[in-house]
Amino acid sequence: MTLGIAVIGTGRMGADHVRRIDSVISGARVAAVADLDAERAKAVASGIERCSAHTDPAAAMAAPGVGAVLIASSGPAHEAALLEAFARGLPVLCEKPLTPDPAGALRVLEAEQRLGRRLVQVGFMRRYDAEYQELQRTLEHGELGRPLMLHCRHRNAASPSFFTTEMLIRDSVVHEVDATRWLLGQEITAVQVLRPRPSSHAPQGLGDPQLVLFETSGGAVVDVEIFVNCGFGYEVRCEAVCERGTASIGGSGGLRTRSAGRAGRDIPQDFTIRFADAYDREVQAWVDATRQGRVEGASTWDGYAAAVVCEAGVRAQETGERVRVQLAERPALYA
Ligand code: ISE
């Protein structure tokens, strides 16, 4: 049976997911949408057959034919929507971050444990990117030996007007937090942040770029350059340095051109383009698993761990100190 999905939040990501469910992937349809902005919700729903528009997420989840929920509203609205989905026993794909703060993430973690089964997949889409998957398999198979370091670069052409220095960690570096945990199969145990003099192209008051350092439970060290106003495009790279060699992804694919005495390739301008395939594969995998009664991908535990590491990262940003990461005990549900 086709899976009816309620999409909560019809901003940039939500609208992109509605388009994806409606015209790219198979096995699902958008049955309802919700957005605080009633006109926006109506506009998104109007192009889709049998799709109702709401301002209240609970009303969208209660709409006829809804069997699962995709949460793409702003981070602070996630917790309430997740708890509402739990009350209805609906499987959820929740865009990152699970919640912006560790306390909220812990409440969601506890609520899911009370249900006694996993309902949530957190939308860390890099886990579905073909290059990231190849790197993960390479590290897991161990042909290069033990990973010693990861060098990561995360660059955006420009940050949106509402972006704050904290968001460099909570909204952007959160991807490297999850990628590090997933690629290495280790927890992050401490965070440090170095802050060069900001670029003169960064908006007033934004500490951009920054260099973020993670230490991990297996003794690896990870550096992340986060630069959200680099100006030239969207670029995400990762090089793993292992005992017997290195493996790197990002920056190498795509169409190459030679013209007017220069050789080059186009650089995507934002993440919806760079990670378009990853988003398609992520949502298709979630729909397939949900239709078979399974839950896979990043779990509520992964979302919680990312929130705790980001909290430590923000404290490291503010204090200039090395901040230890203290996680709760991992519950058996996420073993
Ligand atoms: C944005 O929210 C994302 O998730 C992108 O992947 C990231 O590159 C960007 O910095 C974030 O603001």
Coordinates of C-alpha atoms and ligand atoms in Angstrom, one line a residue:
M1 CA 0.0 0.0 0.0
T2 CA 1.2 3.5 -0.8
L3 CA 2.4 5.2 2.4
G4 CA 0.6 8.5 3.2
I5 CA 3.0 11.0 4.7
A6 CA 2.3 14.2 6.7
V7 CA 5.0 16.7 6.0
I8 CA 5.4 19.1 8.9
G9 CA 7.0 22.4 7.8
T10 CA 6.9 23.6 4.2
G11 CA 9.9 25.9 4.2
R12 CA 12.9 25.2 2.0
M13 CA 13.6 21.6 3.2
G14 CA 10.0 20.7 3.7
A15 CA 8.9 21.9 0.2
D16 CA 11.9 20.1 -1.3
H17 CA 10.8 16.9 0.4
V18 CA 7.2 17.3 -0.7
R19 CA 8.5 17.6 -4.3
R20 CA 10.7 14.6 -3.8
I21 CA 7.9 12.4 -2.4
D22 CA 5.4 13.6 -5.0
S23 CA 7.6 13.3 -8.1
V24 CA 10.9 11.5 -7.4
I25 CA 10.5 8.5 -5.1
S26 CA 8.1 5.6 -5.2
G27 CA 5.7 4.0 -2.7
A28 CA 4.6 7.1 -1.0
R29 CA 2.4 10.2 -1.4
V30 CA 2.0 13.4 0.5
A31 CA -1.3 13.1 2.3
A32 CA -1.1 16.3 4.4
V33 CA 1.1 19.2 5.1
A34 CA 1.4 21.6 8.0
D35 CA 3.0 25.0 8.3
L36 CA 2.4 27.9 10.7
D37 CA 2.1 30.0 7.6
A38 CA -1.3 28.9 6.3
E39 CA -0.9 30.4 2.9
R40 CA 2.4 28.6 2.3
A41 CA 0.9 25.3 3.4
K42 CA -2.0 25.8 1.0
A43 CA 0.3 26.7 -1.8
V44 CA 2.4 23.6 -1.3
A45 CA -0.7 21.3 -1.0
S46 CA -2.5 22.8 -3.9
G47 CA -0.4 21.1 -6.5
I48 CA -1.0 17.6 -5.0
E49 CA -4.0 15.3 -5.3
R50 CA -5.7 14.4 -2.0
C51 CA -3.4 16.5 0.1
S52 CA -4.8 18.6 2.9
A53 CA -3.2 21.8 4.3
H54 CA -3.0 22.6 8.1
T55 CA -1.4 25.0 10.5
D56 CA -1.4 22.5 13.4
P57 CA 1.0 19.5 13.0
A58 CA -1.4 17.3 15.1
A59 CA -4.2 18.0 12.6
A60 CA -1.9 17.0 9.7
M61 CA -1.0 13.8 11.5
A62 CA -4.7 13.0 12.1
A63 CA -5.6 13.6 8.4
P64 CA -7.1 10.6 6.5
G65 CA -4.5 8.3 5.0
V66 CA -1.5 9.4 7.1
G67 CA 0.8 6.5 8.0
A68 CA 4.1 8.3 8.7
V69 CA 5.4 11.8 9.4
L70 CA 8.3 13.8 7.9
I71 CA 9.4 16.6 10.2
A72 CA 11.1 19.5 8.4
S73 CA 10.0 22.4 10.6
S74 CA 12.5 24.5 12.5
G75 CA 14.6 22.7 15.1
P76 CA 12.9 24.2 18.2
A77 CA 9.5 22.8 16.9
H78 CA 10.8 19.2 16.5
E79 CA 10.3 18.0 20.1
A80 CA 6.5 18.7 20.2
A81 CA 6.0 17.2 16.7
L82 CA 8.0 14.1 17.7
L83 CA 6.0 13.5 20.9
E84 CA 2.7 14.0 18.9
A85 CA 3.9 11.3 16.4
F86 CA 4.8 9.0 19.3
A87 CA 1.3 9.4 20.8
R88 CA -0.1 8.3 17.4
G89 CA 2.4 5.5 16.9
L90 CA 3.5 7.0 13.6
P91 CA 7.0 6.4 12.2
V92 CA 9.0 9.6 11.7
L93 CA 11.8 10.9 9.5
C94 CA 13.0 14.0 11.4
E95 CA 15.3 16.5 9.7
K96 CA 18.4 17.3 11.7
P97 CA 18.8 18.4 14.4
L98 CA 16.7 16.0 16.4
T99 CA 16.3 18.9 18.8
P100 CA 18.6 22.0 19.2
D101 CA 19.4 21.2 22.9
P102 CA 20.5 18.0 24.7
A103 CA 17.7 18.3 27.3
G104 CA 15.0 18.1 24.6
A105 CA 16.8 15.3 22.9
L106 CA 17.0 13.4 26.1
R107 CA 13.2 13.8 26.6
V108 CA 12.6 12.4 23.1
L109 CA 15.0 9.5 23.8
E110 CA 13.1 8.7 27.0
A111 CA 9.7 9.0 25.4
E112 CA 10.8 6.6 22.6
Q113 CA 12.1 4.1 25.2
R114 CA 8.7 4.2 27.0
L115 CA 7.1 3.1 23.7
G116 CA 9.6 0.2 23.7
R117 CA 10.4 0.4 19.9
R118 CA 12.1 2.8 17.6
L119 CA 9.9 5.1 15.5
V120 CA 12.5 7.8 14.5
Q121 CA 15.1 8.1 11.8
V122 CA 17.1 11.3 12.0
G123 CA 17.7 12.9 8.6
F124 CA 21.5 12.9 8.5
M125 CA 21.5 12.6 4.7
R126 CA 25.3 12.3 4.3
R127 CA 24.9 8.6 5.4
Y128 CA 23.1 8.1 2.1
D129 CA 25.6 9.9 -0.1
A130 CA 27.4 7.5 -2.4
E131 CA 30.9 8.9 -1.7
Y132 CA 30.4 8.9 2.1
Q133 CA 29.1 5.3 1.9
E134 CA 32.2 4.2 0.0
L135 CA 34.4 5.9 2.6
Q136 CA 32.5 4.3 5.4
R137 CA 32.8 0.8 3.8
T138 CA 36.5 1.3 3.2
L139 CA 37.1 2.3 6.8
E140 CA 35.0 -0.5 8.2
H141 CA 36.7 -3.2 6.0
G142 CA 40.0 -2.0 7.4
E143 CA 42.1 -2.3 4.3
L144 CA 43.8 1.1 5.1
G145 CA 44.3 0.1 8.8
R146 CA 43.1 2.0 11.8
P147 CA 41.9 5.6 11.1
L148 CA 44.1 8.1 12.9
M149 CA 42.6 11.4 11.8
L150 CA 39.8 12.9 9.7
H151 CA 40.4 16.3 7.9
C152 CA 37.0 17.8 7.1
R153 CA 36.1 20.9 5.2
H154 CA 32.6 22.3 5.2
R155 CA 32.0 25.4 3.1
N156 CA 28.8 27.2 2.2
A157 CA 28.8 30.0 -0.4
A158 CA 26.9 32.3 2.0
S159 CA 25.0 32.0 5.2
P160 CA 21.3 33.0 5.5
S161 CA 20.5 36.3 7.3
F162 CA 19.4 34.6 10.5
F163 CA 22.6 32.6 11.0
T164 CA 24.4 33.0 14.3
T165 CA 27.9 32.0 15.5
E166 CA 26.3 29.2 17.5
M167 CA 24.6 27.9 14.4
L168 CA 28.0 27.2 12.8
I169 CA 28.2 24.4 15.3
R170 CA 24.5 23.4 15.8
D171 CA 23.3 23.7 12.2
S172 CA 26.5 23.1 10.1
V173 CA 29.2 21.2 12.1
V174 CA 26.4 18.9 13.4
H175 CA 26.8 17.0 10.1
E176 CA 30.5 16.4 10.8
V177 CA 29.5 15.3 14.3
D178 CA 27.3 12.6 12.9
A179 CA 29.6 11.7 10.0
T180 CA 32.5 11.3 12.5
R181 CA 30.5 9.0 14.8
W182 CA 29.2 7.0 11.8
L183 CA 32.5 6.8 9.8
L184 CA 34.6 5.8 12.8
G185 CA 32.0 3.9 14.8
Q186 CA 33.2 5.9 17.9
E187 CA 31.9 8.5 20.2
I188 CA 33.2 12.0 20.3
T189 CA 34.7 12.7 23.8
A190 CA 36.0 16.3 23.6
V191 CA 35.7 19.4 21.5
Q192 CA 37.8 22.5 21.0
V193 CA 37.2 25.5 18.7
L194 CA 39.8 27.9 17.2
R195 CA 38.6 31.1 15.8
P196 CA 40.7 33.0 13.3
R197 CA 39.9 36.7 12.7
P198 CA 36.6 36.6 10.8
S199 CA 36.5 37.0 7.1
S200 CA 35.7 40.5 6.0
H201 CA 32.9 39.0 3.9
A202 CA 31.2 37.4 6.9
P203 CA 28.1 39.3 8.1
Q204 CA 28.9 41.7 11.1
G205 CA 29.2 39.7 14.3
L206 CA 29.4 36.3 12.7
G207 CA 32.6 34.4 13.8
D208 CA 33.3 32.8 10.4
P209 CA 35.3 30.7 9.6
Q210 CA 36.2 28.4 12.6
L211 CA 38.3 25.3 13.1
V212 CA 36.7 22.7 15.3
L213 CA 38.6 19.8 16.8
F214 CA 37.1 16.5 18.0
E215 CA 38.8 13.7 20.0
T216 CA 37.1 10.3 19.8
S217 CA 36.8 7.3 22.1
G218 CA 39.1 5.3 19.9
G219 CA 41.9 7.9 20.1
A220 CA 41.3 9.6 16.7
V221 CA 41.5 13.3 16.1
V222 CA 39.2 15.2 13.7
D223 CA 39.6 18.7 12.4
V224 CA 36.7 20.5 10.7
E225 CA 37.0 23.8 8.9
I226 CA 33.6 25.4 8.9
F227 CA 33.3 28.4 6.6
V228 CA 29.8 29.4 5.8
N229 CA 30.6 32.5 3.7
C230 CA 33.4 31.2 1.5
G231 CA 31.8 32.9 -1.5
F232 CA 32.6 30.5 -4.2
G233 CA 30.1 27.6 -3.6
Y234 CA 29.2 24.6 -1.5
E235 CA 32.0 22.2 -0.7
V236 CA 32.1 19.3 1.7
R237 CA 35.3 17.2 1.8
C238 CA 36.7 14.6 4.1
E239 CA 40.1 12.9 4.1
A240 CA 40.7 9.9 6.4
V241 CA 44.3 9.3 7.4
C242 CA 44.8 5.7 8.4
E243 CA 47.8 3.6 9.4
R244 CA 48.4 2.3 5.9
G245 CA 47.1 5.1 3.7
T246 CA 44.5 7.8 3.1
A247 CA 41.0 8.0 1.6
S248 CA 39.3 11.2 0.6
I249 CA 35.9 12.3 -0.8
G250 CA 34.4 15.5 -2.1
G251 CA 35.6 17.9 -4.6
S252 CA 36.7 15.5 -7.3
G253 CA 33.6 14.5 -9.3
G254 CA 31.4 16.4 -11.7
L255 CA 31.7 17.7 -15.3
R256 CA 35.1 19.1 -16.2
T257 CA 35.4 21.9 -18.8
R258 CA 38.3 23.4 -20.7
S259 CA 37.7 26.8 -22.2
A260 CA 39.4 30.1 -22.8
G261 CA 42.8 28.8 -21.5
R262 CA 41.4 27.4 -18.2
A263 CA 40.4 23.9 -17.1
G264 CA 37.8 23.5 -14.4
R265 CA 34.5 22.2 -13.1
D266 CA 31.3 23.6 -11.8
I267 CA 30.9 23.9 -8.0
P268 CA 27.4 23.3 -6.7
Q269 CA 26.0 26.4 -5.0
D270 CA 24.2 24.7 -2.1
F271 CA 23.5 21.5 -0.2
T272 CA 20.1 20.8 -1.9
I273 CA 22.2 20.4 -5.1
R274 CA 25.3 18.7 -3.7
F275 CA 23.3 16.2 -1.7
A276 CA 20.3 15.9 -4.0
D277 CA 20.9 12.2 -4.6
A278 CA 21.6 11.6 -0.9
Y279 CA 18.2 13.1 0.0
D280 CA 16.5 11.1 -2.6
R281 CA 18.1 7.9 -1.4
E282 CA 17.4 8.7 2.2
V283 CA 13.7 9.4 1.8
Q284 CA 13.3 6.3 -0.5
A285 CA 15.1 4.1 2.0
W286 CA 12.9 5.5 4.8
V287 CA 9.7 4.9 2.9
D288 CA 10.8 1.3 1.9
A289 CA 11.7 0.5 5.5
T290 CA 8.5 2.0 6.9
R291 CA 6.4 0.1 4.5
Q292 CA 8.1 -3.1 5.7
G293 CA 7.7 -2.1 9.4
R294 CA 11.4 -1.5 9.9
V295 CA 13.3 1.6 11.2
E296 CA 16.9 2.2 10.1
G297 CA 19.4 5.0 9.6
A298 CA 20.5 7.5 12.3
S299 CA 18.5 6.8 15.5
T300 CA 17.2 9.0 18.3
W301 CA 20.4 8.0 20.1
D302 CA 22.5 9.4 17.3
G303 CA 20.4 12.6 17.3
Y304 CA 20.9 12.9 21.1
A305 CA 24.6 12.3 20.9
A306 CA 24.9 15.0 18.2
A307 CA 23.0 17.5 20.4
V308 CA 25.3 16.8 23.3
V309 CA 28.5 17.2 21.2
C310 CA 27.1 20.4 19.7
E311 CA 26.4 21.8 23.2
A312 CA 30.0 21.1 24.1
G313 CA 31.1 22.7 20.8
V314 CA 29.2 25.9 21.6
R315 CA 30.7 26.1 25.1
A316 CA 34.2 25.5 23.5
Q317 CA 33.4 28.4 21.1
E318 CA 32.5 30.7 23.9
T319 CA 35.3 29.8 26.3
G320 CA 38.1 28.8 24.0
E321 CA 38.6 25.7 26.2
R322 CA 38.7 22.0 25.5
V323 CA 35.3 20.8 26.6
R324 CA 34.6 17.2 27.5
V325 CA 31.5 15.4 26.1
Q326 CA 29.4 13.6 28.7
L327 CA 26.8 11.3 27.2
A328 CA 24.0 9.4 29.2
E329 CA 24.3 5.7 29.2
R330 CA 23.3 4.2 25.8
P331 CA 19.9 2.5 26.2
A332 CA 19.5 -1.1 25.1
L333 CA 17.0 0.0 22.5
Y334 CA 19.8 1.5 20.5
A335 CA 22.4 -1.2 21.0
Ligands
ISE1 C1 22.2 23.6 6.6 O1 21.2 23.6 7.6 C2 22.6 22.2 6.3 O2 22.1 21.3 6.8 C3 23.7 22.1 5.3 O3 24.0 20.8 5.0 C4 24.9 22.8 5.8 O4 25.9 22.8 4.9 C5 24.6 24.2 6.2 O5 25.8 24.9 6.7 C6 23.4 24.3 7.2 O6 23.1 25.7 7.4

